[in-house]
Amino acid sequence: MYRFYFLLAVTIMLAILVLGGLPGMAQPVAYSQDNAGSVFLPYIAGPFPTPTRTPTATPAPATATPTQGPPPPAGPSEWTQHAHDAQRTSYNPISVPTPWRWKWAWNGPDATGRIAAGKFGLPRNSQPVTGGGRVYIAAGSRGVYALDNANGAVVWNKNPGGAINSTPAYDADTGALFVVSSNGALYKLNAATGATSANFAGAGASALPLPPAIAGDRVFFSMGDNVYAINKNTMKQVWSYNAGSPVDTPPAYSATRDFVVVASRDLYVHAIRNSNGAQAWRTKTTVLESGDPGSSNANDLAEVSRGWPVISEQNGIVLIKLRLDWQTLWDSSPWPSSNSAMHSNLVNRPTLQALLALNLNDGSTAFIPNIGHGGFGDGNYMPMGPMPVVKRFNDGSEVAYVVMRGMPCKQEPCDGRYDSHFGEMLLNNNTISGYEAGYVRFMDNTFFPTDEQAYLSMAGDYIFGGHWEAGIAHEIVDRTAARGSNNNPIKTSNLPHVATSQQGDVCNSGFLTSHYCSSGLNSGRYWPGGFYIYWQEGAVYDRYWSEYAAWVISNGTIYFVSTDGAVVALENGQPAGVAIQTPAEQSATTTLSYVNEGAIDYTAARDFAGHTMTVEGQVHEVFNNGKAVYLTFKTPHQGAFLVKILKTEWAQFNQPPETIYSAGQRVQVTGRIEWYQGDPVIYVRHPDQIHLVNMTTGS
């Protein structure tokens, strides 16, 4: 009770301070922040709560200062703007549990899996965003499409002006969709109808993908040499900032610093004060000069276009990706196997530094990420490689997930083209013992070459990669400190992958309306089982090439945007789309229906958590601990399926359950799969839930 009143008093005092204080009370000083130091006044906007005004000391050079006090929340479950949030983390804390089933597809296959009439490509780096029960998609000269999230039907299609090459941003407060056009304007559309309600004309024009960011009552966008803060209600300019060079990245927003961060064509990174649009810092930390890397044989040019700043709030870091020359793939071939060798290589050869980590407080180098350059091969150069994902854990700590390079290679010959992996990058020196900030930890993943690196996003413990031919998906199942080396990587398991076109009848079934093949996908290459978009349509991506595929996870739905511009929506459910109609709970007098077909093996039970299923397996052990009778299917049972009959339910059986069931019996158990100490479990409340298979089928 004392704690409650203490917290209440603190809350009241903070509210008084924030709202202006008591009559006669001196107002708090608003401190500035510059390269010389002092303190900053954090401003939390958008979905973030307003923090207390806690000063943070200026960090030592090349060391980031973590956020003081509790971190901002990880963010909403809805993906409403490019890279999920204004920090551009590409991380959704809420995943969609497996199994997945096909929900709908748009701009892709017809009802027979062939290419639908009227299909077209989408702009490069385009992502679907959601809000108000709709999915919004930038479609270049065709404008913007709004789809019904329930079935993928087009709700409206509008073009307010120019080409819409940038991911829109949805705002629930105003019920509006904010859209940046190639003509330089920011448009505010009615999200329900697509009607233009207002617009703001920026200076200049750009065909680059420059999606807006929303935080609090402001929309930030880049255009020409300028960055703008626009009031989302009035569409009036709050401030503008001139970078002195074309701003080639969209803005990212740091809630803890109240900074807007961009990178300009001259390779400078800028932090802009959201309070007044003034420059907080401006820095260039790369030794490279600005220019198209493909235009020089000297390997001395870099670009920031088609990337975006990624912010780690808790660690006070902004990550900036550079596009380097194709030759950098071979300059260290293959990439070293140890972090110390990677670090030494990058220190001694700074022209190979493809990812910059800057201190949010002053723009200085925070650390050197052990990331080698890669991307999608395209003639004699590589476009921008994948952006990092920043994941926040429940305790507030953060790591980055990246596409890294290093031996061992996943295919031979072991050279610069075959040394790419998913990886976990540390953002400070304290997360994993023995790993410094910028060091990477190897992960298991489906193979892709270094010149075909997969673009990343995450939801919970699921990590997704968008390759030009397929969508890669894994669950991280063991990232304990002992793992992460090149010979003991972070352990993952396969989630359903998505392939563009199923070329061979791997499932021996012909086209299926479920678009699902558990035994494998063949889209010119072989991929783990999952969903195919087209049925025997060949290299569709070559006909509608947009270069990048992407995954977006939002509000209970997974959206995969293929390289050819198809958008596929997946949701939780049995892949074949046939539900087992069995109530989750039954009274003692109700008989459960026995499901003869559609039973899953006990080893797959964890993938169906939360669903009523029939699980089949051979009982390994039966024991009674006085509180419950357990049927186990593996010893030890940790992590495996378990049947639990609580003592309160024993009276439903005509004799003690441990005498009815015994080791060696093959059973089918029907009920809702739940969790018990990490194990998938069905709680049996009536004997009709357990069916002895060998007694009825002779098997």
XYZ file of C-alpha atoms in Angstrom:
699
model
C 0.000 0.000 0.000
C 2.896 2.345 0.861
C 4.369 1.711 -2.599
C 1.055 2.605 -4.224
C 0.816 5.988 -2.454
C 4.473 6.706 -3.090
C 4.056 6.056 -6.841
C 0.848 8.099 -6.873
C 2.624 11.047 -5.269
C 5.501 10.810 -7.727
C 3.070 10.645 -10.651
C 1.198 13.742 -9.450
C 4.415 15.708 -8.990
C 5.626 14.733 -12.478
C 2.293 15.730 -13.972
C 2.555 19.125 -12.241
C 6.054 19.643 -13.608
C 5.105 18.616 -17.148
C 1.953 20.752 -17.204
C 3.724 23.867 -16.010
C 4.038 23.524 -12.244
C 2.123 25.013 -9.352
C 1.277 28.722 -9.369
C 4.404 30.669 -8.639
C 6.700 27.691 -9.164
C 9.789 28.362 -11.273
C 9.558 26.694 -14.658
C 12.109 23.992 -15.524
C 14.991 24.976 -17.754
C 14.935 23.473 -21.267
C 18.476 22.306 -21.839
C 19.991 22.133 -25.285
C 22.185 19.368 -26.602
C 25.150 19.805 -28.878
C 28.459 18.195 -29.698
C 30.082 19.876 -26.708
C 27.830 18.051 -24.316
C 25.197 18.941 -21.646
C 21.957 17.051 -21.228
C 18.948 16.265 -23.373
C 15.278 16.488 -22.642
C 13.667 13.234 -23.852
C 10.363 13.565 -25.607
C 8.348 10.396 -26.160
C 5.811 10.651 -28.944
C 3.320 8.536 -30.777
C 2.616 5.252 -29.056
C 5.288 5.961 -26.442
C 4.479 7.310 -22.963
C 6.008 10.671 -21.955
C 9.073 10.008 -19.794
C 10.419 12.023 -16.889
C 12.936 14.691 -17.762
C 16.063 12.784 -16.816
C 19.421 14.284 -17.858
C 21.919 11.929 -19.453
C 25.631 12.613 -19.185
C 27.659 13.137 -22.329
C 29.315 9.816 -23.277
C 32.983 9.263 -23.771
C 33.999 9.270 -27.444
C 33.067 6.148 -29.440
C 30.833 4.855 -26.625
C 27.060 5.100 -26.754
C 25.103 6.073 -23.677
C 22.155 3.788 -22.956
C 18.786 5.340 -22.273
C 18.347 6.253 -18.633
C 15.334 4.879 -16.806
C 12.791 2.484 -18.282
C 12.949 2.102 -22.062
C 10.050 2.989 -24.330
C 7.729 0.063 -25.040
C 8.612 -2.266 -27.885
C 5.815 -0.924 -30.043
C 2.366 -1.853 -31.293
C 1.354 -5.112 -32.927
C 0.222 -3.266 -36.054
C 2.713 -2.436 -38.815
C 1.502 1.066 -39.688
C 4.585 2.586 -41.325
C 7.735 1.574 -43.154
C 9.903 -0.784 -41.055
C 7.067 -1.018 -38.489
C 7.727 2.141 -36.427
C 9.291 5.579 -36.515
C 12.569 4.106 -35.236
C 12.603 1.858 -38.360
C 13.356 -1.224 -36.243
C 11.548 -3.684 -38.589
C 10.561 -5.538 -35.419
C 7.057 -6.413 -34.249
C 6.949 -7.806 -30.696
C 3.865 -9.866 -31.570
C 4.241 -12.829 -33.909
C 1.621 -14.959 -35.656
C 1.949 -18.488 -34.256
C 2.164 -21.452 -36.563
C 0.535 -23.255 -38.252
C -0.202 -20.758 -41.025
C -2.745 -21.001 -43.769
C -3.301 -19.101 -46.994
C -5.643 -16.175 -46.350
C -5.644 -14.352 -49.688
C -3.389 -13.064 -52.451
C -3.522 -9.826 -54.431
C -1.815 -8.887 -57.692
C -0.530 -12.426 -58.034
C -2.156 -15.767 -58.831
C -5.632 -16.520 -60.083
C -7.836 -19.291 -58.692
C -5.787 -21.960 -60.462
C -2.345 -20.641 -59.488
C -1.654 -18.997 -62.845
C -0.650 -15.362 -63.271
C -3.768 -13.256 -62.824
C -4.888 -10.975 -65.627
C -3.857 -7.363 -65.136
C -0.946 -8.161 -62.855
C 1.753 -5.471 -62.469
C 4.985 -4.852 -60.606
C 5.362 -2.762 -57.456
C 7.942 -0.108 -56.607
C 11.248 -1.135 -55.107
C 11.340 -1.259 -51.273
C 7.552 -1.085 -51.032
C 5.922 -2.570 -47.929
C 2.248 -3.084 -47.099
C 1.024 -1.235 -44.008
C -2.236 -1.778 -42.175
C -4.839 0.122 -40.200
C -8.594 0.392 -39.886
C -9.083 -3.141 -41.201
C -7.348 -2.307 -44.470
C -3.985 -2.960 -46.131
C -2.359 -0.058 -47.986
C 0.108 -0.584 -50.822
C 2.153 1.939 -52.815
C 1.841 1.153 -56.508
C 3.948 3.744 -58.361
C 2.083 5.501 -61.166
C -1.063 3.597 -60.192
C -1.115 5.465 -56.866
C -2.200 3.676 -53.704
C -4.355 0.597 -53.225
C -6.402 -0.085 -50.115
C -7.394 -3.732 -49.654
C -9.909 -5.304 -47.317
C -7.779 -7.194 -44.825
C -10.439 -9.887 -44.512
C -10.311 -11.056 -48.134
C -7.831 -8.935 -50.120
C -10.544 -7.214 -52.160
C -9.755 -3.709 -53.423
C -11.571 -1.109 -51.302
C -10.215 1.853 -53.234
C -7.427 2.856 -55.600
C -6.421 6.522 -55.792
C -3.511 8.504 -57.149
C -3.279 11.937 -55.502
C -0.457 12.964 -57.850
C 2.903 11.846 -59.222
C 4.186 8.322 -58.631
C 3.740 6.757 -55.201
C 7.014 4.872 -54.790
C 7.163 5.110 -51.002
C 5.468 3.011 -48.344
C 2.521 5.013 -46.922
C 2.015 5.601 -43.196
C -1.325 5.040 -41.433
C -2.384 7.168 -38.484
C -5.164 5.873 -36.255
C -5.661 9.223 -34.486
C -6.719 11.026 -37.646
C -7.956 8.029 -39.638
C -5.581 9.211 -42.358
C -3.012 7.736 -44.691
C 0.066 9.885 -45.292
C 1.687 9.430 -48.691
C 4.908 10.864 -50.158
C 4.850 11.310 -53.925
C 7.688 11.549 -56.443
C 6.416 15.067 -57.217
C 7.687 16.193 -53.802
C 4.337 16.463 -52.039
C 3.069 14.883 -48.841
C -0.592 13.923 -49.204
C -3.093 13.248 -46.448
C -5.732 10.773 -47.620
C -8.919 9.638 -45.958
C -7.918 6.052 -45.148
C -11.480 4.793 -45.576
C -12.145 6.340 -48.992
C -8.794 7.404 -50.452
C -9.995 10.976 -50.920
C -7.284 13.635 -50.580
C -8.047 15.883 -47.633
C -4.892 18.030 -47.717
C -1.360 18.187 -49.043
C 1.949 19.888 -48.374
C 4.357 20.700 -51.204
C 7.993 19.975 -50.423
C 10.839 21.562 -52.349
C 12.123 19.316 -55.108
C 11.148 15.913 -56.430
C 12.522 12.387 -56.080
C 11.784 8.936 -57.449
C 13.533 7.322 -54.454
C 11.519 5.418 -51.854
C 11.240 8.020 -49.060
C 8.437 6.833 -46.766
C 7.167 9.252 -44.123
C 7.424 8.630 -40.384
C 4.734 9.425 -37.834
C 5.501 10.229 -34.189
C 3.110 12.047 -31.881
C 1.302 14.817 -33.739
C 3.919 15.069 -36.480
C 4.716 13.557 -39.836
C 8.352 13.681 -40.927
C 9.450 13.328 -44.528
C 12.497 13.957 -46.714
C 12.420 15.721 -50.071
C 15.187 17.422 -52.011
C 17.731 18.939 -49.616
C 15.124 19.232 -46.883
C 13.558 17.350 -44.013
C 10.106 18.489 -42.925
C 8.045 18.195 -39.764
C 4.348 18.601 -40.575
C 1.470 18.806 -38.112
C -0.626 15.754 -38.948
C -3.881 17.495 -38.032
C -3.452 20.805 -39.853
C -0.855 19.750 -42.480
C 1.035 22.956 -41.661
C 4.821 23.028 -41.498
C 6.236 22.915 -37.976
C 9.830 23.197 -39.137
C 12.105 22.406 -42.056
C 15.785 21.537 -42.046
C 18.172 22.044 -44.954
C 20.857 19.348 -45.135
C 22.927 21.110 -47.795
C 22.753 17.994 -49.977
C 19.880 15.826 -51.256
C 18.456 13.753 -48.416
C 18.499 10.228 -49.829
C 17.014 8.370 -46.861
C 13.649 8.622 -45.184
C 13.737 10.002 -41.635
C 13.894 7.880 -38.489
C 12.841 9.233 -35.101
C 14.513 8.743 -31.721
C 11.911 9.078 -29.007
C 14.405 9.201 -26.142
C 16.477 11.984 -27.714
C 13.605 13.652 -29.575
C 15.794 13.662 -32.682
C 14.938 13.108 -36.331
C 17.810 11.325 -38.107
C 18.557 11.230 -41.850
C 21.519 10.623 -44.154
C 22.264 12.848 -47.135
C 23.860 12.128 -50.481
C 27.206 13.586 -49.382
C 27.356 10.741 -46.781
C 26.734 13.015 -43.813
C 24.346 11.859 -41.109
C 22.181 14.525 -39.481
C 20.350 14.631 -36.158
C 17.637 17.289 -36.069
C 15.951 18.533 -32.907
C 12.247 17.843 -33.144
C 11.576 20.717 -30.754
C 12.621 23.398 -33.246
C 14.212 21.847 -36.352
C 17.716 22.930 -35.380
C 20.761 20.794 -36.033
C 21.815 18.694 -33.047
C 24.796 17.242 -34.877
C 26.076 16.513 -38.369
C 28.849 14.026 -39.000
C 30.579 11.987 -41.700
C 32.405 8.967 -40.304
C 33.111 6.966 -43.463
C 36.384 7.492 -45.357
C 34.547 6.927 -48.655
C 33.284 9.697 -50.892
C 29.769 10.051 -52.257
C 28.894 8.680 -55.671
C 27.588 5.651 -57.546
C 29.883 2.772 -56.521
C 29.276 1.096 -59.867
C 30.784 4.054 -61.713
C 34.286 3.767 -60.293
C 36.909 1.035 -60.436
C 38.763 2.498 -57.473
C 36.332 1.138 -54.870
C 36.190 4.567 -53.226
C 32.524 5.598 -53.551
C 29.405 4.871 -51.526
C 25.698 5.712 -51.400
C 23.001 5.776 -48.713
C 20.023 5.751 -51.095
C 17.406 3.018 -50.716
C 18.430 2.476 -47.123
C 17.143 4.059 -43.928
C 18.465 4.882 -40.441
C 17.716 2.242 -37.792
C 17.583 3.381 -34.175
C 18.363 1.436 -31.013
C 16.802 3.612 -28.332
C 18.051 1.697 -25.307
C 21.673 1.692 -26.474
C 21.629 5.164 -27.968
C 22.754 3.992 -31.417
C 21.760 4.834 -34.981
C 22.776 2.341 -37.676
C 23.429 3.589 -41.221
C 23.968 1.182 -44.121
C 26.239 2.078 -47.031
C 26.063 0.703 -50.533
C 29.596 -0.198 -51.612
C 31.145 -1.473 -54.804
C 30.727 -5.023 -56.085
C 34.447 -5.593 -55.653
C 34.101 -5.434 -51.864
C 32.468 -8.869 -52.053
C 35.824 -10.241 -53.194
C 38.187 -7.992 -51.238
C 37.951 -10.324 -48.278
C 37.021 -13.690 -49.741
C 35.789 -15.398 -47.713
C 35.058 -13.198 -44.719
C 36.939 -14.216 -41.536
C 35.479 -16.709 -39.075
C 36.244 -14.921 -35.792
C 35.056 -11.562 -34.507
C 38.568 -10.432 -33.666
C 39.722 -11.095 -37.242
C 36.626 -9.374 -38.671
C 37.230 -6.322 -36.474
C 40.916 -6.138 -37.349
C 40.084 -6.404 -41.041
C 37.634 -3.498 -40.862
C 39.913 -1.303 -38.754
C 42.814 -1.805 -41.137
C 40.638 -1.453 -44.251
C 37.956 1.143 -43.438
C 36.796 1.218 -47.062
C 35.148 -2.169 -46.343
C 32.961 -0.793 -43.545
C 29.414 -1.312 -44.874
C 27.441 -0.529 -41.707
C 28.034 2.513 -39.514
C 27.097 2.646 -35.825
C 26.842 6.224 -34.554
C 26.260 7.580 -31.080
C 22.808 9.169 -30.966
C 24.042 11.836 -28.567
C 26.761 13.364 -30.728
C 27.131 11.412 -33.997
C 30.539 10.007 -33.147
C 31.480 6.441 -34.035
C 30.027 4.205 -31.332
C 31.696 1.014 -32.574
C 32.581 -0.772 -35.809
C 29.980 -3.395 -36.769
C 31.526 -6.637 -38.030
C 29.422 -6.534 -41.196
C 30.777 -7.167 -44.664
C 29.035 -5.765 -47.704
C 26.549 -7.768 -49.725
C 23.304 -7.286 -51.591
C 21.524 -8.389 -54.728
C 23.825 -8.917 -57.705
C 22.935 -6.754 -60.671
C 25.542 -6.624 -63.409
C 28.828 -5.262 -62.090
C 27.550 -3.726 -58.856
C 25.352 -4.543 -55.882
C 22.377 -2.451 -54.770
C 21.900 -1.575 -51.118
C 22.097 -4.607 -48.835
C 19.717 -5.520 -46.014
C 18.966 -3.120 -43.172
C 19.457 -4.335 -39.589
C 16.512 -5.238 -37.354
C 16.567 -3.987 -33.749
C 14.815 -6.343 -31.365
C 13.884 -5.340 -27.841
C 13.462 -8.051 -25.226
C 11.049 -7.923 -22.307
C 13.779 -6.688 -19.970
C 14.442 -3.685 -22.214
C 17.712 -4.983 -23.658
C 18.258 -4.811 -27.404
C 20.248 -6.616 -30.071
C 20.372 -6.192 -33.826
C 19.703 -8.983 -36.315
C 21.694 -8.662 -39.494
C 22.893 -10.440 -42.574
C 26.555 -11.076 -41.759
C 29.437 -12.786 -43.478
C 31.958 -15.312 -42.211
C 33.361 -18.793 -42.542
C 32.279 -21.544 -42.661
C 30.540 -21.135 -45.994
C 27.248 -22.901 -46.527
C 28.259 -23.993 -50.026
C 31.453 -24.566 -51.942
C 33.632 -23.049 -53.171
C 34.089 -21.158 -49.904
C 34.615 -17.622 -51.150
C 33.015 -14.213 -50.850
C 29.872 -15.289 -52.668
C 29.013 -18.128 -50.293
C 29.851 -16.765 -46.844
C 26.563 -15.030 -45.834
C 24.467 -15.943 -42.793
C 21.761 -14.514 -40.601
C 23.443 -13.140 -37.510
C 22.876 -11.436 -34.194
C 24.914 -8.261 -33.634
C 25.624 -6.984 -30.140
C 24.944 -3.310 -29.422
C 26.939 -3.048 -26.199
C 29.704 -4.865 -24.317
C 27.428 -6.383 -21.676
C 24.823 -8.522 -23.460
C 26.879 -11.688 -23.993
C 30.102 -12.361 -22.114
C 33.079 -12.262 -24.457
C 31.265 -10.264 -27.149
C 31.884 -6.568 -27.661
C 29.580 -4.050 -29.294
C 29.602 -4.690 -33.032
C 30.530 -8.359 -32.690
C 28.267 -10.873 -34.425
C 26.919 -14.302 -33.539
C 26.377 -16.907 -36.246
C 22.888 -18.366 -36.815
C 21.437 -21.337 -38.656
C 19.414 -20.338 -41.705
C 18.353 -21.376 -45.179
C 21.219 -20.689 -47.560
C 21.452 -17.672 -49.848
C 24.549 -16.239 -51.593
C 26.242 -13.000 -50.558
C 25.172 -11.316 -53.787
C 21.588 -12.435 -53.119
C 21.218 -11.391 -49.503
C 17.744 -11.580 -47.990
C 16.029 -8.493 -46.586
C 15.153 -8.843 -42.890
C 12.186 -8.326 -40.589
C 11.154 -9.961 -37.321
C 8.172 -10.721 -35.102
C 8.800 -12.116 -31.640
C 11.306 -14.951 -32.066
C 10.519 -15.352 -35.765
C 13.056 -13.998 -38.249
C 12.126 -13.480 -41.906
C 14.258 -12.955 -44.991
C 13.050 -11.726 -48.374
C 15.107 -13.350 -51.134
C 14.283 -12.508 -54.743
C 13.033 -16.054 -55.400
C 11.513 -16.979 -52.052
C 10.682 -15.928 -48.533
C 12.810 -17.472 -45.769
C 11.349 -17.929 -42.286
C 12.846 -19.355 -39.093
C 12.130 -19.474 -35.386
C 15.024 -18.759 -33.034
C 14.902 -21.630 -30.550
C 18.234 -21.362 -28.712
C 20.346 -18.218 -28.447
C 21.951 -19.015 -25.110
C 25.394 -17.573 -24.418
C 27.160 -20.823 -25.316
C 25.918 -20.491 -28.895
C 26.827 -18.005 -31.593
C 30.246 -19.180 -32.702
C 30.881 -20.345 -36.243
C 30.906 -23.987 -35.126
C 28.022 -23.689 -32.630
C 25.578 -21.189 -34.135
C 22.350 -19.872 -32.663
C 19.837 -22.626 -33.257
C 16.764 -22.050 -35.396
C 13.963 -24.193 -36.769
C 12.198 -23.856 -40.101
C 8.938 -22.004 -40.378
C 6.919 -22.287 -43.599
C 8.809 -20.661 -46.465
C 7.199 -19.003 -49.498
C 8.382 -19.729 -53.034
C 7.388 -17.771 -56.103
C 6.414 -20.628 -58.424
C 6.206 -24.330 -57.679
C 7.877 -25.854 -60.679
C 7.964 -29.551 -59.860
C 5.115 -31.462 -58.277
C 7.078 -32.058 -55.091
C 3.868 -32.831 -53.202
C 2.689 -35.260 -55.901
C -0.699 -33.592 -55.733
C -1.136 -31.125 -58.567
C -2.203 -27.560 -57.811
C -3.781 -27.115 -54.377
C -5.989 -24.190 -53.433
C -4.190 -24.157 -50.087
C -0.956 -23.315 -52.001
C 0.764 -25.466 -49.391
C 3.367 -28.176 -49.767
C 4.964 -29.395 -46.550
C 7.464 -31.682 -48.271
C 9.345 -28.889 -50.027
C 9.245 -26.067 -52.544
C 10.890 -26.004 -55.950
C 11.027 -22.588 -57.553
C 14.063 -23.296 -59.673
C 15.912 -23.932 -56.412
C 14.784 -26.148 -53.583
C 13.437 -24.554 -50.411
C 11.947 -25.986 -47.205
C 8.233 -26.713 -47.181
C 5.631 -23.994 -47.098
C 3.551 -22.029 -49.599
C 3.964 -21.395 -53.303
C 2.390 -18.377 -54.976
C 2.120 -19.613 -58.561
C 1.764 -23.096 -59.975
C 4.343 -23.939 -62.651
C 4.645 -20.400 -63.982
C 8.437 -20.311 -64.100
C 10.542 -17.265 -63.270
C 7.694 -14.817 -62.640
C 10.142 -12.506 -60.853
C 12.056 -12.013 -64.085
C 8.906 -10.733 -65.744
C 7.940 -8.350 -62.924
C 11.319 -7.667 -61.317
C 11.310 -5.174 -58.438
C 14.463 -6.588 -56.849
C 13.374 -6.805 -53.220
C 11.004 -9.177 -51.455
C 9.766 -8.349 -47.951
C 7.823 -9.725 -44.992
C 5.477 -7.609 -42.863
C 3.796 -8.949 -39.722
C 0.809 -6.991 -38.521
C -2.160 -7.532 -36.272
C -2.451 -11.318 -36.655
C -1.534 -11.506 -40.338
C 1.709 -12.150 -42.202
C 2.159 -10.370 -45.538
C 4.792 -11.505 -48.006
C 5.542 -9.174 -50.916
C 7.282 -11.173 -53.608
C 9.807 -9.753 -56.033
C 7.153 -9.817 -58.759
C 4.802 -7.605 -56.727
C 2.327 -10.225 -55.485
C 1.092 -9.714 -51.929
C 0.257 -12.908 -50.042
C -1.536 -12.848 -46.692
C -1.111 -15.747 -44.261
C -2.866 -16.266 -40.953
C -2.907 -18.767 -38.133
C -4.712 -21.971 -39.075
C -4.231 -25.419 -40.525
C -2.445 -25.103 -43.857
C -4.976 -27.236 -45.694
C -7.727 -24.981 -44.419
C -9.728 -27.834 -42.841
C -10.526 -27.146 -39.212
C -11.070 -29.943 -36.711
C -14.437 -29.161 -35.198
C -13.920 -30.294 -31.622
C -14.795 -28.138 -28.618
C -11.844 -27.139 -26.468
C -13.580 -28.272 -23.286
C -16.259 -30.901 -22.734
C -18.427 -31.727 -19.776
C -18.370 -35.234 -18.311
C -21.591 -36.157 -20.049
C -20.524 -35.036 -23.514
C -18.900 -37.392 -25.975
C -16.071 -35.999 -28.079
C -16.039 -36.699 -31.772
C -13.118 -38.902 -32.773
C -11.138 -37.364 -35.602
C -9.965 -40.250 -37.750
C -8.279 -38.034 -40.349
C -6.241 -34.928 -39.827
C -4.431 -36.094 -36.688
C -0.974 -34.643 -36.232
C 2.073 -36.442 -34.906
C 3.016 -35.625 -31.320
C 6.297 -34.103 -32.526
C 4.351 -31.344 -34.327
C 2.093 -30.492 -31.377
C 4.006 -27.374 -30.361
C 3.294 -25.825 -33.762
C -0.466 -26.008 -33.085
C -0.507 -24.396 -29.635
C -3.785 -22.617 -28.976
C -5.776 -24.870 -31.293
C -8.017 -27.869 -30.726
C -6.365 -30.799 -32.458
C -6.072 -34.565 -32.441
C -2.523 -35.611 -31.588
C -1.281 -39.128 -32.262
C 1.704 -40.968 -30.834
C 2.939 -44.003 -28.942
C 2.892 -43.685 -25.173
C 6.375 -43.971 -23.724
C 5.573 -43.723 -20.020
C 2.559 -43.353 -17.690
C 2.999 -42.118 -14.142
C 0.938 -40.695 -11.275
C 2.551 -38.076 -9.038
C -0.453 -37.749 -6.755
C -1.686 -34.574 -8.412
C -2.062 -35.729 -11.995
C -1.595 -38.706 -14.284
C 0.856 -38.039 -17.089
C 1.127 -39.736 -20.459
C 4.493 -38.937 -21.995
C 5.712 -39.700 -25.488
C 9.423 -39.108 -25.028
C 11.941 -39.409 -22.198
C 12.806 -36.932 -20.950
C 9.588 -35.203 -21.954
C 10.950 -31.629 -21.755
C 9.992 -29.883 -24.971
C 7.867 -32.810 -26.176
C 4.132 -33.381 -26.105
C 2.453 -34.292 -22.816
C -1.021 -35.475 -21.731
C -2.098 -34.422 -18.257
C -5.142 -35.767 -16.366
C -5.643 -33.701 -13.228
C -6.764 -35.377 -9.983
C -10.072 -33.494 -10.128
C -10.923 -35.408 -13.336
C -10.029 -38.952 -12.195
C -13.638 -39.633 -11.183
C -14.663 -39.409 -14.850
C -12.763 -42.656 -15.544
C -14.169 -46.086 -14.552
C -10.803 -47.040 -13.052
C -7.572 -45.183 -12.238
C -6.219 -43.654 -15.472
C -2.744 -45.075 -14.892
C -4.229 -48.570 -15.086
C -6.112 -47.865 -18.337
C -3.161 -46.517 -20.290
C 0.282 -48.033 -20.514
C 3.589 -47.705 -22.324
C 3.521 -49.025 -25.880
C -0.088 -48.091 -26.614
C -0.699 -45.936 -29.665
C -3.271 -43.255 -28.871
C -5.009 -40.262 -30.361
C -5.756 -37.453 -27.916
C -8.200 -34.670 -28.798
C -8.280 -31.300 -27.074
C -6.879 -27.809 -26.971
C -3.092 -27.721 -27.057
C -1.773 -25.512 -24.283
C 1.610 -24.954 -22.635
C 2.976 -26.505 -19.441
C 6.506 -25.534 -18.389
C 7.585 -25.239 -22.003
C 5.845 -28.429 -23.151
C 2.778 -28.576 -25.408
C 0.067 -30.281 -23.362
C -3.534 -31.414 -23.659
C -5.494 -31.492 -20.409
C -7.805 -34.511 -20.565
C -11.084 -34.093 -18.684
C -12.991 -37.124 -20.000
C -11.938 -40.577 -21.271
C -13.580 -39.896 -24.652
C -10.719 -37.520 -25.383
C -8.275 -40.453 -25.584
C -8.713 -42.987 -28.370
C -6.705 -46.236 -28.482
C -5.762 -46.506 -32.136
C -4.828 -50.204 -32.210
C -8.158 -51.196 -30.658
C -10.241 -49.721 -33.507
C -8.111 -49.644 -36.600
C -6.005 -52.773 -36.186
C -2.870 -50.723 -36.738
